[in-house]
Short mmCIF file of C-alpha atoms in Angstrom, two decimals:
data_model
loop_
_atom_site.label_atom_id
_atom_site.label_comp_id
_atom_site.label_asym_id
_atom_site.label_seq_id
_atom_site.Cartn_x
_atom_site.Cartn_y
_atom_site.Cartn_z
CA UNK A 1 0.16 0.04 -0.44
CA UNK A 2 1.33 3.21 -0.80
CA UNK A 3 0.76 6.98 0.89
CA UNK A 4 1.35 10.20 0.39
CA UNK A 5 0.00 12.75 3.15
CA UNK A 6 0.02 16.79 2.02
CA UNK A 7 0.70 19.45 4.90
CA UNK A 8 0.74 22.77 5.82
CA UNK A 9 -1.39 23.43 2.77
CA UNK A 10 -2.11 27.29 2.02
CA UNK A 11 -5.29 26.83 1.14
CA UNK A 12 -7.52 23.84 -0.40
CA UNK A 13 -9.45 25.20 -2.89
CA UNK A 14 -11.75 22.77 -4.80
CA UNK A 15 -15.62 22.61 -5.99
CA UNK A 16 -17.85 19.35 -4.32
CA UNK A 17 -18.94 16.80 -6.37
CA UNK A 18 -19.49 14.57 -9.49
CA UNK A 19 -22.29 16.97 -11.06
CA UNK A 20 -22.17 19.39 -13.92
CA UNK A 21 -22.13 23.67 -11.77
CA UNK A 22 -24.18 25.73 -12.99
CA UNK A 23 -25.06 28.66 -12.41
CA UNK A 24 -24.32 30.41 -9.10
CA UNK A 25 -23.02 26.80 -8.48
CA UNK A 26 -20.98 27.57 -10.99
CA UNK A 27 -19.41 30.02 -7.87
CA UNK A 28 -18.78 27.89 -5.02
CA UNK A 29 -16.03 25.97 -3.56
CA UNK A 30 -14.57 24.54 -0.57
CA UNK A 31 -11.60 26.77 0.83
CA UNK A 32 -9.82 24.61 3.71
CA UNK A 33 -6.80 26.96 5.43
CA UNK A 34 -4.51 24.80 7.34
CA UNK A 35 -5.56 21.44 5.49
CA UNK A 36 -3.95 17.59 5.01
CA UNK A 37 -4.45 15.65 2.61
CA UNK A 38 -4.34 11.62 3.14
CA UNK A 39 -3.90 9.63 0.82
CA UNK A 40 -4.26 5.32 -0.42
CA UNK A 41 -3.46 3.71 -3.40
CA UNK A 42 -4.32 6.60 -4.98
CA UNK A 43 -7.52 8.05 -3.39
CA UNK A 44 -7.63 11.31 -0.87
CA UNK A 45 -8.66 8.46 1.68
CA UNK A 46 -9.18 12.01 4.16
CA UNK A 47 -8.74 15.98 3.90
CA UNK A 48 -7.90 17.68 7.18
CA UNK A 49 -8.07 21.84 8.47
CA UNK A 50 -7.59 23.93 10.75
CA UNK A 51 -3.79 22.49 10.97
CA UNK A 52 -4.92 19.23 12.33
CA UNK A 53 -3.29 16.28 10.31
CA UNK A 54 -4.92 14.17 8.53
CA UNK A 55 -2.65 11.38 9.09
CA UNK A 56 -0.01 10.13 11.37
CA UNK A 57 3.41 11.40 9.97
CA UNK A 58 5.00 8.17 11.23
CA UNK A 59 4.09 5.58 9.36
CA UNK A 60 3.75 7.69 5.79
CA UNK A 61 5.32 6.48 2.75
CA UNK A 62 5.72 10.29 1.65
CA UNK A 63 5.23 13.70 3.26
CA UNK A 64 5.17 16.30 1.25
CA UNK A 65 5.19 20.11 2.95
CA UNK A 66 3.66 22.12 0.86
CA UNK A 67 4.68 25.09 3.23
CA UNK A 68 1.68 27.89 2.92
CA UNK A 69 0.89 27.47 -0.60
CA UNK A 70 -2.13 26.94 -2.64
CA UNK A 71 -3.28 23.13 -3.44
CA UNK A 72 -7.17 22.69 -6.34
CA UNK A 73 -7.59 19.47 -8.13
CA UNK A 74 -5.57 18.32 -11.06
CA UNK A 75 -6.22 20.49 -13.99
CA UNK A 76 -9.22 18.75 -16.29
CA UNK A 77 -8.79 19.71 -20.14
CA UNK A 78 -12.17 19.09 -21.30
CA UNK A 79 -11.28 19.90 -26.08
CA UNK A 80 -8.06 19.43 -27.20
CA UNK A 81 -6.38 18.08 -31.00
CA UNK A 82 -2.88 16.13 -29.00
CA UNK A 83 -2.30 13.80 -32.71
CA UNK A 84 -1.15 16.15 -35.12
CA UNK A 85 1.43 15.52 -38.42
CA UNK A 86 3.90 18.66 -38.97
CA UNK A 87 2.65 21.90 -38.28
CA UNK A 88 2.06 25.78 -38.99
CA UNK A 89 3.83 28.03 -38.58
CA UNK A 90 4.37 28.26 -42.10
CA UNK A 91 1.88 30.33 -42.88
CA UNK A 92 2.22 33.71 -40.65
CA UNK A 93 4.31 35.26 -43.38
CA UNK A 94 0.47 34.50 -46.23
CA UNK A 95 -1.17 35.01 -42.75
CA UNK A 96 1.04 38.64 -42.24
CA UNK A 97 -0.03 39.83 -46.22
CA UNK A 98 -3.18 39.44 -45.39
CA UNK A 99 -4.31 36.11 -46.55
CA UNK A 100 -7.43 35.02 -45.39
CA UNK A 101 -8.41 31.29 -44.25
CA UNK A 102 -9.68 30.47 -47.17
CA UNK A 103 -6.78 31.72 -49.33
CA UNK A 104 -3.98 29.40 -47.49
CA UNK A 105 -6.49 27.02 -47.20
CA UNK A 106 -7.54 26.92 -52.25
CA UNK A 107 -3.32 26.48 -51.39
CA UNK A 108 -3.67 23.43 -50.53
CA UNK A 109 -2.82 24.77 -47.07
CA UNK A 110 -4.41 25.37 -43.72
CA UNK A 111 -5.77 21.93 -42.72
CA UNK A 112 -5.48 20.43 -45.80
CA UNK A 113 -1.93 20.80 -45.02
CA UNK A 114 -1.84 19.11 -41.78
CA UNK A 115 -4.44 15.79 -43.25
CA UNK A 116 -2.07 15.06 -45.12
CA UNK A 117 1.36 15.36 -42.78
CA UNK A 118 -0.35 13.42 -40.43
CA UNK A 119 -1.98 10.63 -42.81
CA UNK A 120 2.40 10.57 -43.95
CA UNK A 121 3.66 9.90 -40.33
CA UNK A 122 4.18 7.19 -39.15
CA UNK A 123 2.80 5.75 -35.33
CA UNK A 124 5.44 5.96 -33.71
CA UNK A 125 6.23 9.82 -35.19
CA UNK A 126 2.89 10.55 -33.96
CA UNK A 127 3.34 8.44 -29.75
CA UNK A 128 6.30 10.94 -29.42
CA UNK A 129 5.05 14.28 -30.81
CA UNK A 130 1.70 13.02 -28.25
CA UNK A 131 4.28 12.00 -25.60
CA UNK A 132 5.94 15.42 -25.85
CA UNK A 133 2.31 17.47 -25.55
CA UNK A 134 1.43 15.74 -22.75
CA UNK A 135 4.76 15.60 -20.31
CA UNK A 136 4.55 19.54 -21.42
CA UNK A 137 0.29 19.61 -20.23
CA UNK A 138 1.61 17.63 -17.17
CA UNK A 139 3.93 19.93 -15.71
CA UNK A 140 0.92 21.97 -15.80
CA UNK A 141 -0.92 21.00 -13.49
CA UNK A 142 -2.99 18.68 -15.44
CA UNK A 143 -4.08 15.81 -14.78
CA UNK A 144 -6.60 14.76 -17.26
CA UNK A 145 -7.27 15.29 -20.97
CA UNK A 146 -9.72 14.39 -24.05
CA UNK A 147 -8.56 14.60 -26.86
CA UNK A 148 -10.08 14.61 -30.15
CA UNK A 149 -8.81 12.60 -33.59
CA UNK A 150 -10.06 14.42 -37.16
CA UNK A 151 -6.27 14.61 -38.72
CA UNK A 152 -6.95 11.74 -40.85
CA UNK A 153 -10.40 11.70 -42.07
CA UNK A 154 -9.65 8.14 -43.72
CA UNK A 155 -10.65 5.09 -41.29
CA UNK A 156 -7.03 4.55 -41.62
CA UNK A 157 -5.55 6.81 -39.82
CA UNK A 158 -8.61 8.03 -38.08
CA UNK A 159 -7.88 4.70 -36.52
CA UNK A 160 -4.40 5.45 -36.44
CA UNK A 161 -4.76 8.02 -34.05
CA UNK A 162 -6.54 6.77 -31.74
CA UNK A 163 -4.31 4.16 -31.62
CA UNK A 164 -1.46 6.45 -30.23
CA UNK A 165 -4.38 7.85 -27.99
CA UNK A 166 -5.19 4.35 -26.05
CA UNK A 167 -1.43 3.44 -26.37
CA UNK A 168 -0.58 6.56 -24.49
CA UNK A 169 -3.39 5.40 -22.26
CA UNK A 170 -1.83 3.29 -21.11
CA UNK A 171 1.73 4.30 -21.26
CA UNK A 172 1.99 7.51 -19.74
CA UNK A 173 0.52 8.99 -16.59
CA UNK A 174 -2.18 11.56 -17.88
CA UNK A 175 -5.40 9.87 -18.45
CA UNK A 176 -7.04 10.08 -21.98
CA UNK A 177 -10.19 10.19 -23.39
CA UNK A 178 -10.90 9.59 -26.58
CA UNK A 179 -13.58 11.19 -28.86
CA UNK A 180 -14.09 10.16 -32.69
CA UNK A 181 -14.18 13.34 -35.24
CA UNK A 182 -14.13 12.07 -38.30
CA UNK A 183 -16.74 14.70 -39.30
CA UNK A 184 -14.07 17.32 -38.82
CA UNK A 185 -13.39 19.35 -42.03
CA UNK A 186 -14.79 18.95 -45.63
CA UNK A 187 -12.29 17.31 -47.96
CA UNK A 188 -12.50 18.82 -51.04
CA UNK A 189 -13.34 14.96 -52.29
CA UNK A 190 -16.23 15.34 -50.60
CA UNK A 191 -17.17 18.53 -51.90
CA UNK A 192 -20.90 18.13 -52.35
CA UNK A 193 -20.90 15.10 -50.88
CA UNK A 194 -21.13 15.89 -47.16
CA UNK A 195 -23.99 13.99 -47.29
CA UNK A 196 -22.40 10.39 -48.41
CA UNK A 197 -19.03 10.91 -46.10
CA UNK A 198 -21.79 11.34 -42.76
CA UNK A 199 -23.26 7.76 -44.40
CA UNK A 200 -19.65 6.97 -44.63
CA UNK A 201 -18.61 7.23 -41.25
CA UNK A 202 -22.63 5.99 -40.22
CA UNK A 203 -22.07 2.53 -42.00
CA UNK A 204 -18.27 1.75 -41.81
CA UNK A 205 -16.05 3.97 -39.72
CA UNK A 206 -18.46 4.59 -36.47
CA UNK A 207 -19.13 0.52 -36.42
CA UNK A 208 -15.26 -0.62 -36.72
CA UNK A 209 -14.51 1.95 -33.87
CA UNK A 210 -16.88 1.36 -31.64
CA UNK A 211 -16.10 -2.59 -31.87
CA UNK A 212 -12.52 -1.72 -30.77
CA UNK A 213 -13.44 0.17 -28.78
CA UNK A 214 -11.16 2.85 -29.39
CA UNK A 215 -13.07 6.33 -27.81
CA UNK A 216 -15.97 7.14 -25.68
CA UNK A 217 -16.53 9.93 -27.54
CA UNK A 218 -17.85 11.63 -30.96
CA UNK A 219 -17.99 15.12 -32.03
CA UNK A 220 -18.75 16.91 -35.57
CA UNK A 221 -18.25 19.74 -36.57
CA UNK A 222 -21.61 21.72 -37.34
CA UNK A 223 -20.55 24.58 -39.22
CA UNK A 224 -21.35 26.94 -42.37
CA UNK A 225 -19.71 25.34 -45.11
CA UNK A 226 -18.15 22.14 -43.51
CA UNK A 227 -21.82 20.04 -41.83
CA UNK A 228 -24.92 21.33 -41.62
CA UNK A 229 -28.02 20.87 -38.27
CA UNK A 230 -29.29 18.34 -40.35
CA UNK A 231 -26.10 16.11 -41.40
CA UNK A 232 -25.69 16.82 -38.18
CA UNK A 233 -28.29 15.53 -36.66
CA UNK A 234 -28.23 12.23 -38.80
CA UNK A 235 -24.83 11.31 -37.30
CA UNK A 236 -25.45 11.72 -33.76
CA UNK A 237 -28.26 9.81 -33.68
CA UNK A 238 -26.75 7.13 -35.23
CA UNK A 239 -23.74 7.13 -33.02
CA UNK A 240 -25.56 7.48 -29.52
CA UNK A 241 -27.48 4.21 -31.07
CA UNK A 242 -23.73 2.91 -31.23
CA UNK A 243 -23.85 3.78 -27.48
CA UNK A 244 -21.18 7.20 -27.89
CA UNK A 245 -21.59 10.06 -25.66
CA UNK A 246 -22.44 13.19 -28.18
CA UNK A 247 -20.33 16.30 -28.49
CA UNK A 248 -20.29 19.17 -31.01
CA UNK A 249 -18.23 21.64 -32.71
CA UNK A 250 -20.65 25.74 -32.71
CA UNK A 251 -21.49 28.13 -33.13
CA UNK A 252 -18.01 29.22 -33.78
CA UNK A 253 -17.55 30.79 -36.80
CA UNK A 254 -21.38 30.90 -37.73
CA UNK A 255 -25.23 30.23 -35.54
CA UNK A 256 -26.33 27.52 -37.82
CA UNK A 257 -27.87 26.10 -35.30
CA UNK A 258 -25.47 23.21 -33.92
CA UNK A 259 -25.86 25.01 -30.40
CA UNK A 260 -29.49 24.62 -30.20
CA UNK A 261 -29.24 20.13 -31.87
CA UNK A 262 -26.43 19.69 -28.81
CA UNK A 263 -29.31 21.16 -26.34
CA UNK A 264 -32.07 19.41 -28.25
CA UNK A 265 -29.83 15.79 -27.92
CA UNK A 266 -27.94 15.65 -24.85
CA UNK A 267 -25.29 16.40 -26.09
CA UNK A 268 -22.18 16.10 -22.71
CA UNK A 269 -21.06 19.55 -24.41
CA UNK A 270 -20.88 22.06 -26.91
CA UNK A 271 -17.73 23.49 -28.04
CA UNK A 272 -16.26 27.02 -29.46
CA UNK A 273 -20.07 28.89 -29.34
CA UNK A 274 -18.16 31.48 -30.32
CA UNK A 275 -21.03 33.48 -31.61
CA UNK A 276 -23.75 31.07 -30.10
CA UNK A 277 -27.22 33.50 -30.03
CA UNK A 278 -29.73 33.48 -27.04
CA UNK A 279 -31.97 30.13 -28.40
CA UNK A 280 -27.95 28.80 -28.61
CA UNK A 281 -27.99 29.28 -25.44
CA UNK A 282 -31.73 28.48 -24.07
CA UNK A 283 -31.11 24.71 -26.06
CA UNK A 284 -27.76 24.26 -24.23
CA UNK A 285 -30.01 25.34 -20.92
CA UNK A 286 -32.74 22.46 -21.15
CA UNK A 287 -30.63 20.39 -22.61
CA UNK A 288 -28.41 20.57 -19.40
CA UNK A 289 -25.46 20.30 -21.99
CA UNK A 290 -21.62 21.52 -20.88
CA UNK A 291 -20.62 25.08 -22.76
CA UNK A 292 -17.14 23.86 -23.61
CA UNK A 293 -14.84 27.68 -24.15
CA UNK A 294 -12.08 28.00 -25.86
CA UNK A 295 -11.21 31.45 -25.11
CA UNK A 296 -7.16 30.29 -25.98
CA UNK A 297 -8.70 29.94 -30.22
CA UNK A 298 -10.19 33.61 -30.13
CA UNK A 299 -7.35 35.30 -28.34
CA UNK A 300 -4.87 34.11 -31.08
CA UNK A 301 -7.14 34.15 -34.62
CA UNK A 302 -8.51 37.55 -33.52
CA UNK A 303 -12.31 36.84 -32.86
CA UNK A 304 -14.77 37.49 -30.52
CA UNK A 305 -14.86 35.79 -27.89
CA UNK A 306 -18.29 33.33 -26.04
CA UNK A 307 -20.82 34.93 -24.63
CA UNK A 308 -19.68 33.13 -20.66
CA UNK A 309 -21.47 35.86 -18.20
CA UNK A 310 -24.17 35.49 -19.33
CA UNK A 311 -24.28 31.11 -20.00
CA UNK A 312 -23.41 31.35 -16.16
CA UNK A 313 -26.34 33.48 -15.35
CA UNK A 314 -29.15 31.03 -17.66
CA UNK A 315 -27.45 28.36 -15.13
CA UNK A 316 -24.76 26.27 -18.30
CA UNK A 317 -21.94 24.52 -16.92
CA UNK A 318 -18.72 26.08 -18.77
CA UNK A 319 -15.94 24.76 -19.06
CA UNK A 320 -12.92 26.39 -20.23
CA UNK A 321 -10.55 24.22 -22.36
CA UNK A 322 -7.31 24.98 -24.40
CA UNK A 323 -8.65 23.20 -28.26
CA UNK A 324 -4.38 23.24 -28.67
CA UNK A 325 -4.19 22.56 -32.41
CA UNK A 326 -1.94 23.36 -35.23
CA UNK A 327 -4.36 25.79 -36.36
CA UNK A 328 -6.22 27.67 -34.16
CA UNK A 329 -4.26 27.54 -31.44
CA UNK A 330 -1.51 26.10 -30.91
CA UNK A 331 -0.92 26.36 -27.01
CA UNK A 332 -1.66 23.68 -24.71
CA UNK A 333 -1.30 26.95 -22.06
CA UNK A 334 -4.59 25.71 -19.46
CA UNK A 335 -2.64 28.49 -17.23
CA UNK A 336 -3.51 30.62 -19.43
CA UNK A 337 -6.94 29.70 -20.65
CA UNK A 338 -8.00 30.29 -16.73
CA UNK A 339 -5.90 33.86 -17.15
CA UNK A 340 -8.02 34.54 -20.23
CA UNK A 341 -11.56 33.17 -18.38
CA UNK A 342 -10.94 36.29 -16.36
CA UNK A 343 -9.78 38.97 -18.04
CA UNK A 344 -12.30 38.23 -21.30
CA UNK A 345 -15.25 36.31 -19.77
CA UNK A 346 -15.40 38.19 -16.67
CA UNK A 347 -15.62 34.96 -14.45
CA UNK A 348 -14.80 35.19 -10.58
CA UNK A 349 -11.85 33.18 -10.50
CA UNK A 350 -14.24 30.41 -8.10
CA UNK A 351 -16.52 29.89 -11.68
CA UNK A 352 -12.91 29.41 -13.28
CA UNK A 353 -11.45 27.09 -11.36
CA UNK A 354 -14.97 24.79 -11.49
CA UNK A 355 -14.33 25.71 -15.71
CA UNK A 356 -10.52 23.33 -15.56
CA UNK A 357 -11.27 21.16 -13.08
CA UNK A 358 -15.42 19.63 -12.29
CA UNK A 359 -16.70 21.09 -14.76
CA UNK A 360 -15.23 19.05 -18.04
CA UNK A 361 -14.29 16.64 -15.97
CA UNK A 362 -18.76 16.14 -16.03
CA UNK A 363 -18.17 16.56 -19.68
CA UNK A 364 -15.76 13.46 -20.44
CA UNK A 365 -17.74 11.19 -18.04
CA UNK A 366 -15.03 11.36 -15.11
CA UNK A 367 -17.05 13.87 -12.77
CA UNK A 368 -16.89 10.75 -10.24
CA UNK A 369 -13.52 10.24 -10.28
CA UNK A 370 -11.59 14.28 -10.21
CA UNK A 371 -11.68 17.27 -10.81
CA UNK A 372 -13.09 17.54 -7.16
CA UNK A 373 -10.86 17.08 -3.65
CA UNK A 374 -12.41 14.10 -1.56
CA UNK A 375 -11.90 11.77 0.20
CA UNK A 376 -12.89 8.66 -2.05
CA UNK A 377 -12.08 10.37 -5.22
CA UNK A 378 -9.07 9.27 -7.65
CA UNK A 379 -5.82 11.57 -5.94
CA UNK A 380 -5.52 14.43 -8.42
CA UNK A 381 -4.34 17.14 -7.09
CA UNK A 382 -1.33 20.30 -7.91
CA UNK A 383 0.64 22.71 -5.63
CA UNK A 384 0.63 25.70 -6.79
CA UNK A 385 3.34 28.60 -6.04
CA UNK A 386 0.41 30.40 -5.33
CA UNK A 387 -1.74 31.63 -2.02
CA UNK A 388 -4.26 30.74 -3.80
CA UNK A 389 -6.74 30.85 -6.83
CA UNK A 390 -6.34 34.81 -7.59
CA UNK A 391 -3.33 34.40 -7.96
CA UNK A 392 -3.71 32.59 -10.52
CA UNK A 393 -5.81 34.41 -12.40
CA UNK A 394 -3.78 36.68 -11.95
CA UNK A 395 -0.24 36.01 -13.28
CA UNK A 396 0.08 34.75 -17.14
CA UNK A 397 2.98 34.31 -18.25
CA UNK A 398 4.57 32.49 -15.44
CA UNK A 399 3.72 28.36 -14.31
CA UNK A 400 2.74 28.51 -11.33
CA UNK A 401 2.42 25.06 -11.15
CA UNK A 402 5.08 24.02 -9.00
CA UNK A 403 4.41 19.48 -8.04
CA UNK A 404 1.01 18.02 -9.92
CA UNK A 405 0.29 14.68 -8.24
CA UNK A 406 -1.10 12.01 -9.84
CA UNK A 407 -2.99 9.45 -9.04
CA UNK A 408 -1.22 9.84 -5.54
CA UNK A 409 2.39 10.54 -7.08
CA UNK A 410 4.75 13.14 -7.82
CA UNK A 411 5.43 13.34 -10.89
#
């Protein structure tokens, strides 16, 4: 039995409960001072406060002195595109000269370039590259991450990406939840035949992935010039029949009904939501769907920011994620996302902590295990070089994660 005691915690701050927090509960955090946490075999067994030790130091394998610092749950990253070939830094000069997304796409660049390089990459090349990303994320305080496929588009490459994630989930300390996203882009050969591609996904790709247990969730890009609302509905309905959880890229560029569909189908999450309208927000609220907001993408693209404050007012559980990908958000720093939650969304520190812990955990089916610090839950914690969560929201550009603990092990 491996045991760990963390003592002298200045402030232990955490949401409470294994449910997605919306409305007033989004900003409700438990704060314990002069606290300690006792862990056995990766599970939190006791939490104490006000100077009382959760367990005697005498018979504990490892004692960690937090020296008065802040401790929170490990961060949960709810939206990434981690596995891809190549990078897209070569597009910067084109963008500086005024080239838009479609200009770069017509020249064979953009996501088409990523698809091409991803198809060319070997399993080992993708594994090694993604492993490096996971190491970086864990060093920033992330202990659980969602990761999507979507840069293969054909079955062979999509499966390769999911198999990379499955192997890394087995090998790496990070817990990885995989999402299958073949409907990420309409390649030139499928233009005008989107309905046929959706049928291919339903008839061939989804059953193959499900039979091999390669993904828990499925996602689709519901957007102007990609897949429309009805195509998305058919795709998601069939995915649900196979047992996939549902996610939707919605209302990123144009509001064409993706968020409304997400609420109607009670999807686990609707993602992006930069240009969501009131109808869409009302639908999410009614459906109990988590709003997975991606402020670093808005930042990188110079786009507007999702109406997070209004979503909280409507009782929609708000989560925030990085959207790490080679095109629209080449950053996996969830601490920066927390900064943007304060600066651009005007969320409170308590709402922000909820948005990067329990709410994304619930959106990826892990709310019963992680996302809060409670007795009986998995021991995923971060010791911060900060006295409180306000400091995490205030400081930007520095890594304040002093020590990440995953399943009771210092990593």
